[in-house]
């Protein structure tokens, strides 16, 4: 197994995009025969310090593309996994490397592939009868230091989590079974009590719900919206300037993207941030223009569109198109693919059988002869930690400092923004699951990165 040798290399985990119009993006086709391309994620699968691309295709199964500095080599994980619809990554067997998880809507199965440590993958069945399965996410739902799975059965109206006993034997537990047509369930701490709750988009019921975890994986449902037409994708994140977890969702039939603002007491206010966006699919929150707030990368299937929504403050967003002729765009994500300090865009087009990355060539980001400036190093105390730690840093003047924390698959797990004066400051982080995390501290154009290990 390869290891990351420098915390500066780890900056490649960061998700963000800069630029405004498609002229600032240079298209690179990674694959044009990945039949029914439907899901894409970033993960450092070979642990060499850059972000590889992981994909699922309805007809071509599961593959990953090894990053060679912006050029890619394809590796097949399982080309017999037909009807694939969703792919994720995580250290399922707690051996320190990245394993793969995927769902097959065509065969009603959930499976995980064990990484040997040398990127040789062996498949293991989790469930062979989870009817109409769509989303599957990796998360330590019961806080016992191993990775469980969260999934939905569209046909049977089930939202379930699959408990990992630590030896990769999975037990299915029902969170909800009475609301029509769940399409996506996403894990996150909505109420700030340090356990994982669940947000769910119900496509047939046109509803958004969240399920409160009592700390022992007993879940109580709360309705967020009962008129979100064709609720499709849902995401939990810290999307405004406060410390409360908000909910972001797409409406497949309503042609809209909405942000549900959490007031801290889990009362949610809906803000429609994009409309007339024909069949929006995935969303990826990130500070796309590096101005200290979270923007949103997005895609629309019927509009054949890959875009980003610029956060202009007060829950107002402006649409910026990257590609408007990407036939059957479904997933979208972002990361520094070629290590040039600019953040690029990655997507799949179902009808083109394509996986594509758009290189960010915006000269207002990091110029050809420029380098990324780094803040002085900061302290993480304690490190290793038990899931709660403090980030200590020093600044010389009044400024805004942001801190983002990413897990090994590149998923944003925490986001903070601090208005500071000169002097020494600290940010408290609580209750992360076991694993290794990237901490990225930013102020203006200055960036500093470090790693923290969480052990239990």
XYZ file of C-alpha atoms in Angstrom:
456
model
C 0.000 0.000 0.000
C 1.332 3.415 -0.968
C 1.362 6.260 1.534
C 1.117 10.050 1.272
C 4.543 11.484 1.984
C 3.698 15.184 2.373
C 0.780 17.139 3.836
C 1.134 19.590 0.933
C 0.276 16.814 -1.509
C -2.877 16.189 0.509
C -4.326 19.517 -0.670
C -5.508 17.541 -3.688
C -8.378 16.261 -1.582
C -9.963 19.732 -1.603
C -13.173 20.195 -3.518
C -13.763 23.644 -5.061
C -14.155 25.294 -8.430
C -13.231 28.720 -9.771
C -14.211 30.496 -12.991
C -17.452 31.672 -14.526
C -18.037 30.619 -18.134
C -17.258 27.566 -20.237
C -14.426 29.427 -21.988
C -12.341 28.962 -18.823
C -12.636 25.172 -18.972
C -10.742 22.791 -21.232
C -12.520 19.480 -21.870
C -10.692 16.140 -21.509
C -12.561 12.930 -22.334
C -11.457 10.127 -20.007
C -13.763 7.476 -21.470
C -16.245 7.412 -24.361
C -17.328 3.768 -24.212
C -18.287 3.417 -20.539
C -21.756 2.237 -21.491
C -24.508 3.852 -19.429
C -22.107 5.969 -17.353
C -24.138 6.963 -14.308
C -22.041 7.587 -11.181
C -18.613 9.106 -10.544
C -16.614 9.819 -7.395
C -13.110 10.990 -6.529
C -10.883 8.926 -4.260
C -7.160 8.375 -3.877
C -7.568 4.685 -4.601
C -3.870 3.889 -5.002
C -2.887 6.262 -2.162
C -0.220 8.097 -4.131
C -1.376 11.600 -3.206
C -3.545 12.460 -6.212
C -7.228 11.977 -6.866
C -8.258 9.026 -9.007
C -11.688 8.681 -10.594
C -14.140 5.936 -9.631
C -17.110 5.235 -11.874
C -20.201 3.074 -12.266
C -22.028 2.379 -15.545
C -25.337 0.608 -16.134
C -23.883 -1.707 -18.779
C -20.146 -1.601 -18.025
C -20.057 -2.183 -14.260
C -17.445 -0.648 -11.950
C -14.074 0.795 -12.989
C -11.475 3.272 -11.776
C -9.091 5.508 -13.648
C -5.608 5.918 -12.238
C -4.444 9.526 -12.255
C -1.066 10.095 -13.835
C -0.919 13.852 -13.402
C -4.023 14.551 -15.453
C -3.750 11.566 -17.810
C -5.648 8.421 -16.890
C -5.316 4.642 -17.113
C -8.482 2.578 -16.811
C -8.704 -0.402 -14.446
C -11.787 -2.633 -14.361
C -13.062 -3.649 -10.935
C -16.125 -5.650 -12.042
C -17.522 -5.443 -15.581
C -20.176 -8.037 -14.717
C -21.933 -5.811 -12.192
C -24.817 -4.972 -14.542
C -27.414 -2.329 -13.747
C -24.951 -0.377 -11.611
C -26.404 2.925 -10.449
C -24.345 4.237 -7.531
C -20.736 3.887 -6.408
C -18.925 4.931 -3.217
C -15.629 4.255 -1.470
C -14.418 3.731 2.097
C -12.234 1.515 4.238
C -14.831 -1.211 4.792
C -12.481 -3.750 6.380
C -10.443 -1.219 8.419
C -7.123 -2.275 6.918
C -6.046 1.201 5.824
C -6.808 1.085 2.101
C -9.766 2.208 -0.015
C -12.462 -0.365 -0.752
C -15.381 0.106 -3.153
C -19.160 -0.116 -2.583
C -21.828 -0.071 -5.287
C -25.516 -0.698 -5.845
C -27.190 -2.383 -8.822
C -30.694 -1.178 -9.572
C -30.855 -3.795 -12.325
C -30.264 -6.774 -10.016
C -31.374 -5.337 -6.621
C -27.948 -5.934 -5.102
C -25.452 -4.127 -2.898
C -21.860 -5.282 -3.071
C -18.447 -4.241 -1.784
C -15.039 -4.939 -3.283
C -12.121 -5.583 -0.969
C -8.859 -3.848 -1.893
C -5.825 -6.094 -1.424
C -3.683 -3.029 -0.784
C -2.328 -3.287 -4.326
C -5.595 -2.327 -6.044
C -6.667 -5.916 -6.685
C -10.372 -6.120 -5.790
C -12.465 -9.043 -4.557
C -16.261 -8.753 -4.513
C -18.464 -9.528 -1.499
C -22.275 -9.507 -1.497
C -24.013 -7.361 1.132
C -27.599 -7.866 -0.082
C -29.024 -9.652 -3.117
C -32.667 -8.689 -2.674
C -32.850 -4.960 -1.941
C -35.546 -4.127 -4.470
C -35.014 -1.032 -6.595
C -31.887 -0.006 -4.710
C -30.533 3.408 -5.573
C -28.170 5.332 -3.290
C -25.643 3.651 -1.019
C -23.303 5.625 1.249
C -20.530 4.615 3.611
C -20.709 5.888 7.199
C -20.076 4.727 10.765
C -23.755 4.853 11.698
C -23.387 3.240 15.148
C -20.077 4.925 16.068
C -18.257 1.639 16.706
C -15.217 2.474 14.545
C -16.097 0.464 11.467
C -17.846 1.479 8.262
C -21.526 0.661 7.851
C -23.707 1.254 4.783
C -26.816 3.419 4.308
C -29.126 2.557 1.405
C -32.671 2.884 0.050
C -35.033 0.375 -1.589
C -37.240 2.379 -3.960
C -39.604 -0.522 -4.703
C -40.190 -1.534 -1.070
C -40.156 2.008 0.414
C -37.241 1.087 2.673
C -34.558 3.282 4.153
C -32.061 0.971 5.851
C -28.607 0.842 7.312
C -26.427 -2.238 7.144
C -24.451 -2.770 10.335
C -20.876 -3.948 9.923
C -19.926 -6.255 12.821
C -16.246 -5.423 12.345
C -15.651 -8.568 10.303
C -17.610 -7.319 7.285
C -20.756 -9.267 8.125
C -23.724 -6.962 7.575
C -27.077 -6.859 9.363
C -29.944 -4.889 7.843
C -31.798 -2.425 10.101
C -34.882 -0.469 8.991
C -34.984 3.304 9.512
C -38.224 3.919 7.585
C -40.649 1.734 5.617
C -43.837 3.757 5.204
C -43.146 6.659 2.828
C -43.462 6.206 -0.922
C -40.443 5.904 -3.185
C -37.196 6.821 -1.367
C -34.473 7.677 -3.876
C -31.551 8.974 -1.814
C -30.605 8.771 1.874
C -27.597 10.759 3.088
C -25.857 10.554 6.515
C -24.901 13.591 8.590
C -25.250 15.227 12.003
C -28.295 17.446 11.474
C -29.067 18.275 15.118
C -25.488 18.773 16.306
C -25.507 16.023 18.943
C -22.487 14.177 17.482
C -24.279 11.158 16.044
C -25.297 10.516 12.439
C -28.816 11.389 11.401
C -30.244 10.685 7.944
C -31.828 12.945 5.307
C -34.050 11.275 2.701
C -35.511 12.360 -0.648
C -38.794 10.544 -1.474
C -39.341 10.749 -5.219
C -42.892 9.350 -5.352
C -44.123 11.074 -2.195
C -42.518 14.397 -3.279
C -41.149 14.806 0.236
C -37.933 15.537 2.122
C -37.530 14.055 5.620
C -34.802 13.770 8.192
C -34.493 10.976 10.733
C -33.108 11.830 14.135
C -30.663 9.363 15.647
C -31.124 8.908 19.397
C -27.478 7.884 19.748
C -28.270 4.180 19.660
C -29.514 4.064 16.058
C -33.141 4.491 17.027
C -34.560 6.915 14.453
C -37.452 9.400 14.665
C -38.739 10.918 11.441
C -39.328 14.639 10.825
C -40.855 16.093 7.671
C -38.934 18.944 6.051
C -40.988 19.469 2.857
C -44.171 17.786 1.617
C -44.325 19.401 -1.847
C -40.946 18.889 -3.512
C -41.948 17.450 -6.871
C -39.965 14.315 -7.674
C -37.481 14.676 -4.811
C -34.310 13.111 -6.129
C -30.915 13.791 -4.506
C -30.377 15.019 -0.941
C -27.210 16.210 0.802
C -26.341 17.363 4.338
C -23.757 20.106 4.739
C -22.824 23.389 6.380
C -24.042 25.587 3.548
C -24.379 28.994 5.159
C -22.163 30.971 7.518
C -23.410 29.362 10.741
C -22.513 26.048 12.377
C -25.866 24.358 11.711
C -26.143 21.528 9.200
C -28.443 22.415 6.311
C -30.059 20.199 3.664
C -29.581 20.553 -0.077
C -31.914 18.740 -2.493
C -32.885 18.416 -6.159
C -36.431 18.014 -7.511
C -36.457 15.810 -10.607
C -39.983 16.747 -11.750
C -40.036 20.232 -10.211
C -36.870 21.215 -12.122
C -35.385 22.936 -9.091
C -32.573 22.869 -6.568
C -33.469 23.941 -3.029
C -31.484 24.729 0.087
C -33.207 24.087 3.418
C -31.695 26.417 5.985
C -31.485 25.022 9.520
C -32.096 27.607 12.253
C -30.227 25.463 14.803
C -33.430 23.984 16.210
C -34.059 21.892 13.102
C -36.683 24.242 11.745
C -35.984 24.492 8.026
C -36.627 27.368 5.629
C -36.695 26.473 1.932
C -34.721 28.656 -0.473
C -35.115 27.814 -4.167
C -31.657 28.482 -5.589
C -32.234 27.197 -9.141
C -35.438 26.680 -11.108
C -36.350 25.832 -14.698
C -33.370 23.481 -14.529
C -34.687 20.458 -16.396
C -34.289 17.295 -14.302
C -31.491 18.306 -11.919
C -29.518 15.321 -10.736
C -26.493 15.618 -8.451
C -25.116 18.535 -6.449
C -21.634 19.020 -4.959
C -21.208 21.851 -2.398
C -17.767 23.480 -2.291
C -16.145 26.905 -2.175
C -15.964 27.009 -5.944
C -14.673 30.564 -6.348
C -12.484 30.523 -3.211
C -14.228 33.475 -1.587
C -14.949 31.842 1.777
C -18.510 30.636 1.195
C -19.920 27.434 -0.256
C -21.070 27.372 -3.856
C -22.695 24.370 -5.537
C -21.673 22.320 -8.560
C -24.684 20.792 -10.302
C -25.891 18.835 -13.331
C -29.203 18.428 -15.180
C -30.071 15.335 -17.204
C -32.631 16.762 -19.643
C -30.776 20.056 -20.004
C -27.542 18.154 -20.802
C -25.919 20.661 -18.475
C -22.957 20.826 -16.105
C -22.834 24.096 -14.134
C -22.010 25.731 -10.829
C -24.113 28.010 -8.636
C -22.163 30.945 -7.247
C -23.103 31.850 -3.686
C -23.610 35.624 -3.681
C -24.781 35.765 -0.050
C -28.128 35.770 1.764
C -29.102 32.459 0.155
C -28.839 33.956 -3.341
C -27.069 32.018 -6.104
C -26.079 32.753 -9.717
C -25.895 30.007 -12.356
C -22.657 29.639 -14.359
C -22.665 27.093 -17.196
C -19.630 24.940 -17.912
C -21.094 22.615 -20.587
C -24.614 22.773 -22.073
C -24.396 19.903 -24.584
C -23.380 16.978 -22.373
C -26.092 14.502 -23.336
C -27.627 12.918 -20.244
C -25.448 14.549 -17.572
C -25.992 12.860 -14.208
C -23.225 13.044 -11.566
C -20.863 15.929 -10.877
C -17.926 16.361 -8.527
C -14.761 18.461 -8.331
C -11.103 18.279 -7.353
C -7.600 19.253 -8.435
C -7.071 16.566 -11.037
C -3.748 17.661 -12.504
C -2.070 19.186 -9.438
C -1.798 22.724 -10.805
C -3.526 24.402 -7.868
C -6.744 24.928 -9.841
C -9.827 22.851 -9.120
C -11.369 20.927 -12.000
C -14.816 19.436 -12.742
C -15.667 15.771 -13.353
C -18.946 14.335 -14.664
C -20.550 11.457 -16.591
C -22.982 11.568 -19.521
C -25.271 8.544 -19.585
C -26.274 8.912 -23.239
C -22.710 9.567 -24.430
C -21.210 6.685 -22.412
C -18.678 9.296 -21.362
C -16.573 10.236 -18.355
C -15.118 13.731 -18.694
C -13.033 16.201 -16.736
C -12.910 19.898 -17.434
C -9.548 21.463 -16.695
C -9.787 24.816 -14.979
C -7.649 27.214 -17.020
C -8.899 30.403 -15.350
C -5.992 32.858 -15.068
C -7.625 34.522 -12.060
C -7.049 31.344 -10.038
C -3.400 30.221 -9.975
C -1.426 31.548 -12.945
C 1.053 29.560 -14.992
C 4.047 31.131 -13.233
C 2.478 31.350 -9.799
C 2.520 28.981 -6.866
C -0.044 28.445 -4.142
C 0.925 30.357 -1.019
C 0.716 28.486 2.282
C -0.027 29.743 5.748
C 2.344 28.930 8.528
C 1.598 25.488 9.914
C -1.144 25.102 12.490
C -1.514 22.727 15.415
C -4.048 19.929 15.838
C -4.351 18.989 19.503
C -4.418 16.102 20.311
C -3.271 14.181 17.269
C -4.112 11.282 17.184
C -7.436 12.108 18.801
C -10.544 10.273 19.925
C -12.700 12.223 17.467
C -12.631 15.595 19.192
C -9.720 17.991 18.747
C -8.745 21.653 18.486
C -7.181 23.443 15.525
C -4.886 26.230 16.770
C -3.627 28.922 14.391
C -2.221 32.446 14.466
C -2.978 35.427 12.190
C -1.420 38.877 12.095
C -4.481 40.949 11.250
C -8.266 40.938 11.120
C -9.406 38.410 8.537
C -11.773 35.541 7.718
C -10.335 32.044 8.194
C -12.082 28.948 6.864
C -11.405 25.376 7.913
C -12.596 22.367 5.924
C -12.170 18.729 6.965
C -12.238 15.914 4.392
C -12.235 12.150 4.828
C -9.997 9.823 2.792
C -12.514 9.607 -0.073
C -12.562 13.400 -0.461
C -15.955 13.926 1.198
C -16.364 17.169 3.118
C -17.259 16.230 6.707
C -16.980 19.575 8.533
C -16.745 23.205 7.446
C -16.078 26.260 9.632
C -15.678 29.978 8.940
C -14.256 32.328 11.592
C -14.097 36.139 11.703
C -10.844 36.722 13.566
C -8.677 39.545 14.817
C -4.905 39.354 15.125
C -3.502 36.788 17.527
C -3.886 33.106 18.368
C -7.229 31.406 17.736
C -8.697 27.916 17.931
C -11.480 25.940 16.268
C -13.060 23.034 18.148
C -14.020 19.922 16.188
C -16.156 17.242 17.801
C -16.948 13.584 17.260
C -15.434 12.463 13.983
C -15.477 8.739 13.297
C -12.268 6.727 13.304
C -10.061 7.326 10.274
C -7.604 9.741 8.702
C -8.724 13.257 7.738
C -7.330 16.181 5.790
C -7.652 19.562 7.531
C -7.450 22.544 5.151
C -7.094 26.035 6.632
C -7.504 29.026 4.284
C -7.318 32.812 4.575
C -7.555 34.859 1.387
C -5.145 33.227 -1.068
C -3.174 31.465 1.667
C -3.681 27.775 2.363
C -2.294 25.323 4.892
C -3.046 21.597 5.104
C -2.453 18.928 7.701
C -3.594 15.430 8.600
C -5.281 14.161 11.740
C -5.787 10.562 12.815
C -8.888 9.617 14.774
C -8.653 6.418 16.807
C -11.093 4.958 19.307
